[in-house]
XYZ file of C-alpha atoms in Angstrom:
333
model
C 0.000 0.000 0.000
C 1.330 3.426 -0.896
C 1.766 6.163 1.683
C -0.939 8.150 -0.094
C -3.500 5.413 0.634
C -2.779 5.216 4.352
C -5.437 6.537 6.723
C -4.823 10.028 8.065
C -6.404 9.991 11.506
C -7.967 13.184 12.783
C -6.429 14.237 16.120
C -9.797 13.870 17.895
C -9.838 10.147 17.019
C -6.390 9.228 18.312
C -6.592 6.757 21.182
C -4.279 7.213 24.132
C -1.806 4.325 24.266
C -1.971 3.642 27.953
C -1.127 0.624 30.039
C -3.921 -1.879 29.573
C -4.180 -2.769 33.198
C -6.900 -0.105 32.857
C -8.871 -2.764 30.976
C -8.060 -5.736 33.150
C -7.711 -9.324 31.983
C -9.616 -11.562 34.383
C -9.070 -15.310 34.624
C -12.646 -16.536 35.054
C -11.786 -20.238 35.388
C -12.505 -20.198 39.173
C -15.980 -18.811 38.367
C -16.616 -21.236 35.500
C -15.643 -24.316 37.525
C -16.930 -22.997 40.859
C -13.592 -23.242 42.713
C -13.372 -19.608 43.838
C -16.153 -17.407 42.428
C -15.662 -14.850 45.223
C -12.167 -13.979 43.987
C -13.401 -13.498 40.441
C -16.343 -11.434 41.703
C -13.934 -9.083 43.476
C -11.980 -8.535 40.246
C -15.223 -8.019 38.318
C -16.312 -5.347 40.782
C -13.109 -3.362 40.289
C -13.329 -3.654 36.503
C -16.966 -2.678 36.132
C -16.878 0.168 38.637
C -13.739 1.715 37.154
C -13.657 0.716 33.493
C -16.973 -0.815 32.476
C -14.959 -3.271 30.359
C -12.827 -6.326 31.014
C -11.175 -9.128 29.093
C -11.930 -12.680 30.237
C -9.694 -15.682 29.664
C -10.086 -19.389 30.472
C -13.797 -18.955 29.790
C -14.465 -22.500 28.595
C -15.560 -21.712 25.028
C -13.699 -23.905 22.545
C -11.436 -22.107 20.090
C -12.963 -24.171 17.270
C -16.405 -22.726 18.055
C -15.078 -19.187 17.708
C -13.058 -19.992 14.584
C -16.049 -21.589 12.870
C -18.203 -18.537 13.578
C -15.549 -16.223 12.155
C -15.150 -18.388 9.043
C -18.881 -18.186 8.342
C -18.910 -14.465 9.126
C -16.278 -13.818 6.471
C -18.079 -16.090 4.009
C -21.357 -14.248 4.519
C -19.944 -10.780 3.952
C -18.133 -12.071 0.845
C -21.518 -12.796 -0.760
C -22.701 -10.394 -3.488
C -24.631 -7.419 -2.130
C -27.811 -8.473 -3.922
C -27.703 -11.841 -2.110
C -27.233 -10.183 1.279
C -30.016 -7.678 0.599
C -32.470 -10.569 0.128
C -32.029 -11.121 3.892
C -32.434 -7.448 4.803
C -33.444 -6.673 8.380
C -36.394 -4.689 7.068
C -38.018 -7.994 6.055
C -38.302 -9.019 9.699
C -40.209 -6.049 11.146
C -39.782 -5.638 14.885
C -37.960 -8.982 15.209
C -34.921 -7.182 13.749
C -33.169 -10.199 12.237
C -31.051 -10.122 9.110
C -28.653 -8.036 7.048
C -27.877 -4.338 7.593
C -26.040 -2.615 4.780
C -23.275 -0.016 5.158
C -24.766 3.147 6.722
C -28.020 1.231 7.368
C -27.649 1.599 11.145
C -26.033 4.566 12.836
C -25.385 4.407 16.572
C -24.547 8.110 16.989
C -26.585 9.551 14.113
C -26.225 13.182 15.156
C -22.446 12.944 14.603
C -21.440 9.809 12.754
C -22.294 7.514 9.835
C -21.230 3.947 10.688
C -18.933 2.355 8.086
C -19.957 -1.224 8.785
C -22.296 -3.958 7.614
C -23.997 -6.401 9.963
C -26.005 -9.573 10.222
C -28.226 -10.105 13.281
C -29.907 -13.239 14.591
C -31.461 -14.355 17.844
C -33.468 -17.125 19.499
C -35.652 -19.034 17.049
C -39.176 -18.015 18.074
C -41.299 -18.038 14.878
C -44.834 -16.751 15.279
C -43.978 -14.442 18.207
C -44.842 -10.835 17.292
C -42.908 -8.983 20.003
C -39.854 -6.775 19.399
C -36.623 -8.830 19.283
C -38.426 -12.168 18.889
C -39.301 -14.082 15.733
C -37.715 -16.176 12.994
C -34.150 -15.822 11.754
C -33.240 -15.375 8.104
C -30.569 -17.761 6.819
C -28.386 -17.549 3.688
C -29.173 -20.492 1.410
C -25.783 -20.176 -0.300
C -23.916 -21.080 2.917
C -25.009 -24.529 4.128
C -22.709 -24.491 7.186
C -23.643 -20.980 8.294
C -26.664 -21.759 10.457
C -25.059 -24.503 12.535
C -21.845 -22.560 13.153
C -23.395 -19.196 13.948
C -26.423 -20.398 15.906
C -24.189 -22.814 17.795
C -22.005 -19.864 18.730
C -25.119 -17.980 19.912
C -26.010 -20.856 22.218
C -22.452 -21.024 23.626
C -22.582 -17.291 24.341
C -25.871 -17.710 26.209
C -24.199 -20.334 28.375
C -21.155 -18.154 29.068
C -23.308 -15.072 29.714
C -25.241 -16.925 32.411
C -21.960 -17.750 34.161
C -20.636 -14.203 33.910
C -23.897 -12.747 35.205
C -23.617 -15.004 38.251
C -20.212 -13.446 38.862
C -21.603 -9.933 38.387
C -24.406 -10.687 40.851
C -21.886 -11.888 43.433
C -19.762 -8.796 42.807
C -22.769 -6.762 43.984
C -23.247 -8.942 47.088
C -26.362 -10.470 45.554
C -27.300 -14.133 45.314
C -25.535 -15.744 42.330
C -28.894 -16.523 40.707
C -30.157 -12.912 40.976
C -30.381 -12.339 37.221
C -32.065 -15.668 36.496
C -35.486 -14.381 37.608
C -35.202 -11.623 34.998
C -34.008 -13.966 32.244
C -36.491 -16.808 31.791
C -36.944 -15.910 28.107
C -34.360 -13.193 27.537
C -33.763 -10.980 24.544
C -30.459 -11.895 22.925
C -28.850 -10.732 19.705
C -25.955 -12.430 17.963
C -24.373 -9.906 15.609
C -21.789 -10.447 12.902
C -19.848 -7.340 11.861
C -17.676 -6.375 8.917
C -15.746 -3.102 8.791
C -14.362 -2.214 5.350
C -10.902 -0.605 5.259
C -11.006 3.159 5.715
C -8.428 5.409 4.111
C -7.880 9.119 3.594
C -8.844 11.745 6.148
C -10.919 10.172 8.955
C -12.940 12.207 11.410
C -16.120 11.772 13.435
C -18.404 12.111 10.399
C -17.651 8.560 9.174
C -16.042 5.753 11.204
C -16.599 2.078 11.963
C -19.085 2.686 14.788
C -19.774 6.016 16.435
C -19.487 6.497 20.179
C -22.238 4.704 22.081
C -23.080 2.656 25.129
C -24.706 -0.748 24.803
C -28.379 -0.956 25.609
C -28.960 -4.007 27.755
C -27.239 -6.188 30.328
C -24.023 -7.659 28.989
C -21.972 -7.808 25.785
C -19.478 -10.550 24.900
C -17.211 -9.520 22.022
C -14.923 -11.713 19.935
C -12.412 -9.672 17.906
C -10.222 -10.706 15.002
C -6.574 -9.619 15.028
C -7.085 -6.237 13.335
C -8.040 -4.010 16.272
C -9.910 -0.718 16.260
C -11.960 -0.844 19.463
C -11.621 2.282 21.600
C -13.026 2.753 25.109
C -13.382 6.042 26.951
C -11.822 6.095 30.400
C -13.220 8.163 33.252
C -10.817 10.992 32.434
C -12.466 11.326 29.010
C -9.495 9.859 27.095
C -9.971 7.228 24.398
C -8.043 4.053 25.188
C -7.394 1.234 22.723
C -8.844 -2.214 23.422
C -6.522 -4.405 21.358
C -7.247 -8.032 20.495
C -5.804 -10.514 23.015
C -5.763 -14.121 21.762
C -8.005 -16.505 23.682
C -10.059 -13.787 25.353
C -13.416 -12.121 24.974
C -14.035 -8.455 25.685
C -16.888 -8.021 28.162
C -18.801 -4.833 28.859
C -22.037 -3.964 30.581
C -24.922 -1.994 29.123
C -27.332 0.704 30.218
C -29.572 -1.611 32.238
C -26.777 -2.724 34.578
C -25.646 0.868 35.040
C -29.265 1.723 35.919
C -29.530 -1.315 38.217
C -26.363 -0.293 40.058
C -27.324 3.400 40.210
C -24.113 4.361 38.354
C -21.875 2.299 40.644
C -21.049 0.256 37.525
C -20.256 2.051 34.294
C -21.814 1.365 30.883
C -18.925 2.960 29.086
C -18.767 4.822 25.802
C -16.915 2.952 23.076
C -16.431 3.141 19.314
C -14.556 1.476 16.449
C -12.074 3.248 14.185
C -10.537 0.907 11.600
C -7.329 2.523 10.349
C -5.549 -0.768 9.679
C -6.062 -0.763 5.926
C -7.516 -4.292 6.342
C -10.968 -5.808 6.554
C -12.042 -6.087 10.205
C -14.509 -8.656 11.526
C -15.971 -8.966 15.004
C -18.747 -10.958 16.651
C -20.552 -9.243 19.539
C -23.224 -11.108 21.488
C -25.756 -9.062 23.457
C -27.702 -10.648 26.324
C -30.438 -8.642 27.955
C -33.424 -9.834 29.960
C -37.091 -10.747 29.540
C -39.066 -8.129 27.638
C -41.074 -7.144 30.734
C -38.222 -7.510 33.247
C -37.938 -4.390 35.383
C -34.718 -2.561 36.167
C -34.467 -0.003 38.946
C -31.628 0.939 41.322
C -30.751 -1.770 43.822
C -31.259 -0.738 47.447
C -27.628 -1.622 48.144
C -26.504 0.906 45.523
C -28.582 3.785 46.916
C -27.384 5.930 49.800
C -27.386 9.505 51.018
C -24.207 10.065 49.055
C -25.620 8.334 45.966
C -29.394 8.863 45.884
C -31.508 6.992 43.341
C -30.813 8.420 39.888
C -33.266 6.402 37.781
C -36.919 5.448 37.528
C -37.787 1.826 36.864
C -37.869 0.737 33.207
C -38.642 -2.534 31.481
C -35.918 -4.125 29.409
C -37.843 -4.438 26.152
C -39.236 -0.913 26.067
C -35.860 0.606 26.913
C -34.019 -1.406 24.276
C -36.618 -0.946 21.552
C -36.600 2.807 22.125
C -32.857 2.872 21.534
C -33.208 0.798 18.343
C -35.837 3.113 16.870
C -33.262 5.905 17.061
C -30.727 3.857 15.062
C -32.725 2.009 12.382
C -34.458 3.888 9.558
C -37.002 1.125 8.895
C -38.190 1.262 12.519
C -38.329 5.049 12.564
C -40.540 4.911 9.457
C -42.900 2.408 11.135
C -43.038 4.113 14.516
C -42.300 7.743 13.645
């Protein structure tokens, strides 16, 4: 690649290259196998109250499961655009399953157009006409896609349940606290492709604009390209580089609301200046559509009075999606 084709990063997008003990790597094996969940819970509490993000290693998900999902992700985005558009998310109404073209979803629409394309799927619940539930759309041209990607979704549900037990314990709650809110939870398995970006890059167009996640918990698998940036509490953007064998974990708005801002649903974005294709696979686990989230009594005090009214998971999340998706805004404008 010539020097002229290299990305020229606007100063406002440069991430501070700081020591990454700010985004801690937590060995969750003692939580997964039950040997010492209290130790892991203590590390989770520090990470989520100070950073809002953490890496987890020794999580019990087979490398082959992750590799198969990435292989099918790359194969899907290599399909011709007209084939992908046959599976457009607009076909699925409020279920919000399928393909999203470049600039088809914008997470910070007042500032940024998102240079990414996506494919979303979730639990197979055909015939259910509630936001985030319904039937998935599957690419006929990729016979191995469904098994690999839906299998990955199911593995992420299993891991999320374990991590949420650790988060509950980190808040001095019973390990099963979240289970009552998650009998039939909303979950979204997303596949992401970021095309290379060259030339002058500023906030008007980037991989994903600055945003917080909407629900409970996100589990992110990254390829080796990088581009994730997380804002620290000083307002500086910090890189979240890929670390082999780990997932990146962050909490969403509902856990920040639940903890009355004790835990931080942190701003993050993606800026792909590598000159390469970037792929990532985030999994979002939320709660039942009608599950209620309000500040925990243990997170409310004279020094930290209740900052939020109660909300239900589904209404909160759907409201955020309407702001990002043109086809929903047209239906519900």
